[in-house]
Coordinates of C-alpha atoms and ligand atoms in Angstrom, one line a residue:
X1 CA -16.0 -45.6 -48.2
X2 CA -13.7 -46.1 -45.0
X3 CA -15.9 -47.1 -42.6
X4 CA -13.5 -46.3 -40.0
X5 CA -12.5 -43.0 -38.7
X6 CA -10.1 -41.9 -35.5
X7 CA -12.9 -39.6 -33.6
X8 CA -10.2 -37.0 -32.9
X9 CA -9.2 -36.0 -36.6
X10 CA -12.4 -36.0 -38.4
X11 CA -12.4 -34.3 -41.4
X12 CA -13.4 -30.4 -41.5
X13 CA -15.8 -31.3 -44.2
X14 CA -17.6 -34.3 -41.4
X15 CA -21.1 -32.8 -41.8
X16 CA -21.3 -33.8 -45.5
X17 CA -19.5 -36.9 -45.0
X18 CA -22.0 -37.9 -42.2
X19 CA -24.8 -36.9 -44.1
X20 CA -23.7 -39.1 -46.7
X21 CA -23.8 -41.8 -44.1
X22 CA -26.4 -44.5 -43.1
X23 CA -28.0 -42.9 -40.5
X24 CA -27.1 -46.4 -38.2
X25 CA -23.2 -45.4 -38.6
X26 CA -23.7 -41.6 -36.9
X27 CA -25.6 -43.6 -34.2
X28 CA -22.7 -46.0 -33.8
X29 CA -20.1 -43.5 -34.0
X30 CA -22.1 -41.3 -31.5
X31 CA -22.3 -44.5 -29.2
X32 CA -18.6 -45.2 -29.5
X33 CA -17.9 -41.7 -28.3
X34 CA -20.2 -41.3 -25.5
X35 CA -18.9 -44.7 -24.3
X36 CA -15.4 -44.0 -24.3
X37 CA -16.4 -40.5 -22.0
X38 CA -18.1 -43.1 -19.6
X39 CA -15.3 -45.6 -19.4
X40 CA -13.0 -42.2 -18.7
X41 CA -15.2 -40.8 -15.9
X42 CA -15.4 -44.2 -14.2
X43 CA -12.0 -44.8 -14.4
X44 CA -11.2 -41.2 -12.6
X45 CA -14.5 -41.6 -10.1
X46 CA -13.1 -45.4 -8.8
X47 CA -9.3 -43.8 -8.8
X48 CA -10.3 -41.2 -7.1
X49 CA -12.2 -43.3 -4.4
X50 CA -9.5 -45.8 -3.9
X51 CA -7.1 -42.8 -3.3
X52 CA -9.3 -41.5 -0.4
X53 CA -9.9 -44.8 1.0
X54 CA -6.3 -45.6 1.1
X55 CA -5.5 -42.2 2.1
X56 CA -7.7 -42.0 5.5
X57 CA -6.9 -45.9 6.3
X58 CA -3.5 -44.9 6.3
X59 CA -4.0 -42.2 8.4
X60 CA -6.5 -43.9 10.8
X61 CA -3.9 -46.7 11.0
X62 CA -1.0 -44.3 11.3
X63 CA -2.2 -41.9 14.0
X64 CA -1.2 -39.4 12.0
X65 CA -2.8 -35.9 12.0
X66 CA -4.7 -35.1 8.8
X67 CA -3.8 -32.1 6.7
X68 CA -6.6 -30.4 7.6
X69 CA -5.5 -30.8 11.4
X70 CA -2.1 -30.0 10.7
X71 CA -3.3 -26.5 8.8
X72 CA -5.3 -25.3 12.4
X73 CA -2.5 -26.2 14.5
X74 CA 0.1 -24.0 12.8
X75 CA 0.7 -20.0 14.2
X76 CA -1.3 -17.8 11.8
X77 CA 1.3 -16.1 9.3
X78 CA 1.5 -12.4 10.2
X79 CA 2.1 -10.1 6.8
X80 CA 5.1 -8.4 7.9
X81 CA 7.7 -11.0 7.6
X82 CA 6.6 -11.2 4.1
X83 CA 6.8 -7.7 3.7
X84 CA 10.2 -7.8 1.6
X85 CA 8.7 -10.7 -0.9
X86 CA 5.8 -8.4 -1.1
X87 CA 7.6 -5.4 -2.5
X88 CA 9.3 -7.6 -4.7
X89 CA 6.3 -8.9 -6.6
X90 CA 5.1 -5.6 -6.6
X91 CA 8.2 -4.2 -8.6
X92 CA 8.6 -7.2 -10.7
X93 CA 4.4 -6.4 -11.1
X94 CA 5.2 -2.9 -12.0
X95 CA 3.1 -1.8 -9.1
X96 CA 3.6 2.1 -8.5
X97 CA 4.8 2.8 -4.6
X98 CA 3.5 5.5 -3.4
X99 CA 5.8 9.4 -5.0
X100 CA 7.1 11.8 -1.8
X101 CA 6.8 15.4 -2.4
X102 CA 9.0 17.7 -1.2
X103 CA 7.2 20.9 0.3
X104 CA 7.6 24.4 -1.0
X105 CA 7.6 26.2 2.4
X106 CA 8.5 25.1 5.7
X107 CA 7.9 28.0 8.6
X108 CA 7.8 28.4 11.8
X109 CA 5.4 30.0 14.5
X110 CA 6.2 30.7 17.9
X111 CA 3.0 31.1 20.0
X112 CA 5.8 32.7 22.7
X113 CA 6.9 35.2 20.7
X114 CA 3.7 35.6 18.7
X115 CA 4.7 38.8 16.6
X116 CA 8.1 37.5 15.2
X117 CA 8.5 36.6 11.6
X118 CA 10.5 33.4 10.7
X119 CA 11.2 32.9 6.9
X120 CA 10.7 29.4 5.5
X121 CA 14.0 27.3 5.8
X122 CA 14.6 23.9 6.8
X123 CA 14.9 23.9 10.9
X124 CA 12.0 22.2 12.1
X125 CA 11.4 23.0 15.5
X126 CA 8.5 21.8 17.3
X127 CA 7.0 22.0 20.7
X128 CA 4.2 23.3 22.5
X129 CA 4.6 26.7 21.8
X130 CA 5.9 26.2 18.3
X131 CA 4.2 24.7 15.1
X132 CA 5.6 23.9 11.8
X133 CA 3.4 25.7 8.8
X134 CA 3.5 23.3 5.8
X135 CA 3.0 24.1 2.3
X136 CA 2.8 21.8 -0.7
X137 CA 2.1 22.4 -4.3
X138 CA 1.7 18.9 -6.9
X139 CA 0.4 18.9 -10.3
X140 CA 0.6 15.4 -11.0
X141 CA -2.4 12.8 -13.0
X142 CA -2.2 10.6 -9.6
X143 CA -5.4 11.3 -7.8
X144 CA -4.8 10.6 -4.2
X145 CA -2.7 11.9 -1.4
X146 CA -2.2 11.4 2.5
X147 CA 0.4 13.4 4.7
X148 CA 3.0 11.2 7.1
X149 CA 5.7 11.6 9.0
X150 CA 8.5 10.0 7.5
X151 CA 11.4 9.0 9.5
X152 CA 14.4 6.7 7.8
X153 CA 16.0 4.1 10.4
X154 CA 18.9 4.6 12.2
X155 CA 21.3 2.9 10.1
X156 CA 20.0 5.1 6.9
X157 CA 20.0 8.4 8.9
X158 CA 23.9 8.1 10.3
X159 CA 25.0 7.3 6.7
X160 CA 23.3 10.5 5.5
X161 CA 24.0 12.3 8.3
X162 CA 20.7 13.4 9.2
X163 CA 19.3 13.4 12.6
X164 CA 16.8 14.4 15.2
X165 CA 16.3 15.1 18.8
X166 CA 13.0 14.6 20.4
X167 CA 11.3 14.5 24.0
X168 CA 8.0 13.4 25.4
X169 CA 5.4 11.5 23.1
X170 CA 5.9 12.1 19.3
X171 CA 3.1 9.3 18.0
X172 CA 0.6 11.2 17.6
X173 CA 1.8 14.8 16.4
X174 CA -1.5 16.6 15.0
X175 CA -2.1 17.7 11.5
X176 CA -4.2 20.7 10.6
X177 CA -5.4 21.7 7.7
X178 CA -5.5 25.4 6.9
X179 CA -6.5 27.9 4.7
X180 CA -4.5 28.6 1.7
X181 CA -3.9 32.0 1.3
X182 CA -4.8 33.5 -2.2
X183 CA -1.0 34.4 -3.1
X184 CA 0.9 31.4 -1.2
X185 CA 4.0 33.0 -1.5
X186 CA 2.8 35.0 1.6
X187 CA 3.5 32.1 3.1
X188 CA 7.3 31.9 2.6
X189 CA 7.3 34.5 6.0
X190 CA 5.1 34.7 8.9
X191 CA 4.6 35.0 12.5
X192 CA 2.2 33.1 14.6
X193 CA -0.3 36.0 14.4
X194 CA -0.1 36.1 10.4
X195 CA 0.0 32.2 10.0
X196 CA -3.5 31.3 8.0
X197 CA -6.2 29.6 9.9
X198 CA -7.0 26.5 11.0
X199 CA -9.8 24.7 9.1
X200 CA -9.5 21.5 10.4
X201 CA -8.0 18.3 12.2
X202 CA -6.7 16.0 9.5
X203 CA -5.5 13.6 11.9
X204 CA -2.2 12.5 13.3
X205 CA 1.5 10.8 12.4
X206 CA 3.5 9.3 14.3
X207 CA 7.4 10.2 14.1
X208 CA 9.1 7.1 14.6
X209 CA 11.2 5.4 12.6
X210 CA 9.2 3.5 9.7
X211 CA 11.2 0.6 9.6
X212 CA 10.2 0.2 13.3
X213 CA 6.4 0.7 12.3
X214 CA 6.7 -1.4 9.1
X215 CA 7.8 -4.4 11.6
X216 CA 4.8 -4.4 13.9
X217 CA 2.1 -6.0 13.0
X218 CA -0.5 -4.2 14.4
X219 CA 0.6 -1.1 12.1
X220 CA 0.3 -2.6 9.0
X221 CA -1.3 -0.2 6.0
X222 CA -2.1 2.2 9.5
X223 CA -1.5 5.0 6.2
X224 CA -5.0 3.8 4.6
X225 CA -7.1 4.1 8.4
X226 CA -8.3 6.7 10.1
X227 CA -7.2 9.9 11.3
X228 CA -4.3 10.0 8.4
X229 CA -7.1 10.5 5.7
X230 CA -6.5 10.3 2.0
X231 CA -7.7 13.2 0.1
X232 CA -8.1 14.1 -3.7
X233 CA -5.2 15.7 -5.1
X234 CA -5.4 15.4 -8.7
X235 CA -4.3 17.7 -11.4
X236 CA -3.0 21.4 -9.8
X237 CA -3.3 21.2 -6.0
X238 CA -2.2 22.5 -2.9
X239 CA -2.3 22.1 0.6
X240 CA -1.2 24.4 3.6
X241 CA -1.0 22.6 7.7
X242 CA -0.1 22.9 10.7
X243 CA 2.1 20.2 12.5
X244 CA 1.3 20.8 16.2
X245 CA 3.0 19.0 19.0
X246 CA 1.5 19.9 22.6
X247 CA 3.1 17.1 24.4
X248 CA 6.8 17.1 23.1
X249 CA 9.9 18.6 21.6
X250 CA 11.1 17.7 18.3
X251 CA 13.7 19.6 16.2
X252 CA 16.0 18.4 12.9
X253 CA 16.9 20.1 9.6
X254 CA 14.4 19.2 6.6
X255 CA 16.3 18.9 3.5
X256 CA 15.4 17.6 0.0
X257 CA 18.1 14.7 -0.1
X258 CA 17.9 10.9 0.5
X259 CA 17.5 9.6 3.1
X260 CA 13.9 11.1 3.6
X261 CA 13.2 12.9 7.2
X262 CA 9.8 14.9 8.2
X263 CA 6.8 15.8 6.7
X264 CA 5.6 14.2 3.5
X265 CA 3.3 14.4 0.8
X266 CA 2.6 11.0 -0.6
X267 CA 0.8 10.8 -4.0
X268 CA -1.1 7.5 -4.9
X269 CA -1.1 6.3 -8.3
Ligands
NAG301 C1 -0.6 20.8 -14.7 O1 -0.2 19.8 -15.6 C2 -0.9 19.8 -16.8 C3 -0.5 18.6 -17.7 O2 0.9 18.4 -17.6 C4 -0.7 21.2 -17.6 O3 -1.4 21.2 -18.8 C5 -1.1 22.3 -16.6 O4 -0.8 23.5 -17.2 C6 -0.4 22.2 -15.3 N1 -0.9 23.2 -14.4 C7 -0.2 24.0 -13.7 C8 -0.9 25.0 -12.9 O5 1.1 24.0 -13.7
NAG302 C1 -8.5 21.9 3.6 O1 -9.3 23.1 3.7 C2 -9.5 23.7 2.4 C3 -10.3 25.0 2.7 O2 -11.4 24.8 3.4 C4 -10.3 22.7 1.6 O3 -10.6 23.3 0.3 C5 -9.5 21.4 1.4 O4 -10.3 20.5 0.7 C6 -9.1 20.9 2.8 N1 -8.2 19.8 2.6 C7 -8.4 18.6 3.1 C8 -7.3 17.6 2.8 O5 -9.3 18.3 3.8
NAG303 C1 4.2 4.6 16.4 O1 5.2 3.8 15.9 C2 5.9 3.0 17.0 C3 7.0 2.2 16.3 O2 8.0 3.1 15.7 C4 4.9 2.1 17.7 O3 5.6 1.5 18.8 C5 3.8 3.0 18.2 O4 2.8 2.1 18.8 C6 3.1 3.8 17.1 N1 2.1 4.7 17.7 C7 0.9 4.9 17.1 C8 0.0 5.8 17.9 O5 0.6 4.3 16.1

């Protein structure tokens, strides 16, 4: 019988060797094992202390700032410049951005000329005697959805040739949620009598460019606060509003090409 055996590659069949064994051989192995785990904590515990000791003598003798001094003393990293990295390891992450949807109708209502009928077309004019009537319609398994405005930068907009003219304060254009008529294809013309009513204030969006937003700070993931809700939008859903600007005027063509400009639907996956 070998009485010697590497601890590592004992045999599958150990138990009935070791049972063949003198019981003072288990005990020895057993000793030699839990010995050699000492020896290899000690060894790490004493390296481990040298390395601090050396470590904050040379620091003391140095004058040097300590890590730990050196991590409160640097600027606190703002998200934003990261932003681009970000969507990166999203995509290489297979993380779904958020889908726009286009609306079905886009109409007008003129509180000055309250009786007129506009057709649904994509002139957006907006002021404080017009609103813009909204209608969306998604069938889609993503369950949640939050209206913005959406408003490509400069550079994007010139090399579409899209564009906008606006006065006075459009940050905080209001949102209303109204009442979907039974047959929304009433929808596709109306005046400002006819126009459904208004259920609710959904909140607000502010009409500036989003690259602009997207580099302040302060505005970061402003799409997941207060007033610009998410609401439930799976399966067959649809959603009529009312874009109301009382303190500007805002008008630009809203077509279904790149790059995006108005109101969106964004669906969450
Ligand atoms: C919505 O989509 C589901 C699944 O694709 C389909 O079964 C259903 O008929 C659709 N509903 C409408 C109203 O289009
Ligand atoms: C809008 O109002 C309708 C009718 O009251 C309601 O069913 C719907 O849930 C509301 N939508 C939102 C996003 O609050
Ligand atoms: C709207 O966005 C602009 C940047 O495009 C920003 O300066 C402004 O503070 C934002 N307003 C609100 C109410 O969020």
């Amino acid at each position: 019988m070998a009485d010697y055996t590497p601890l590592m590659s004992a045999p599958p069949d150990e138990d009935e060797v070791d049972s063949n064994k003198p019981p003072v051989q288990q005990l020895s192995q057993r000793y030699v094992l839990l010995f050699s785990l000492l020896l290899a904590l000690v060894a790490i515990a004493a390296a481990a202390a040298f390395h601090l000791s050396v470590l904050s003598a040379f620091y003391e003798t140095q004058h040097l700032p300590r890590p730990k001094d050196i991590e409160s003393s640097l600027p606190v990293v703002q998200p934003s410049p990261n932003l681009e990295k970000g969507h990166a390891i999203m995509k290489k992450e297979r993380f779904k951005f958020p889908r726009m949807v286009f609306p079905m109708f886009i109409v007008r209502a003129n509180a000055a000329a309250p009786d007129e009928i506009y057709e649904s077309g994509s002139s957006v004019v907006l002021s404080p005697t017009d609103s813009m009537i909204y209608h969306w319609r998604s069938n889609s398994s993503w369950p949640k959805c939050y209206l913005t405005g959406w408003v490509s930068s400069s550079e994007e907009l010139r090399a579409g040739r899209k564009s906008y003219t606006s006065k006075g304060d459009v940050t905080a254009l209001e949102i209303w949620n109204l009442s979907t008529p039974e047959n929304h294809n009433s929808l596709q013309a109306m005046s400002w009598n006819t126009r459904p009513a208004r259920v609710s204030l959904l909140g607000t969006v502010n009409f500036t460019s989003r690259e602009t937003q997207n580099r302040l700070g302060d505005l970061d993931a402003q799409e997941i606060k207060a007033p610009t809700p998410r609401f439930d939008c799976l399966g067959d859903t649809e959603i009529t509003v009312e874009v109301v600007c009382k303190v500007c005027r805002l008008e630009f063509e809203q077509v279904f090409s790149m790059p995006p400009l108005g109101f969106e639907l964004m669906q969450l996956a």
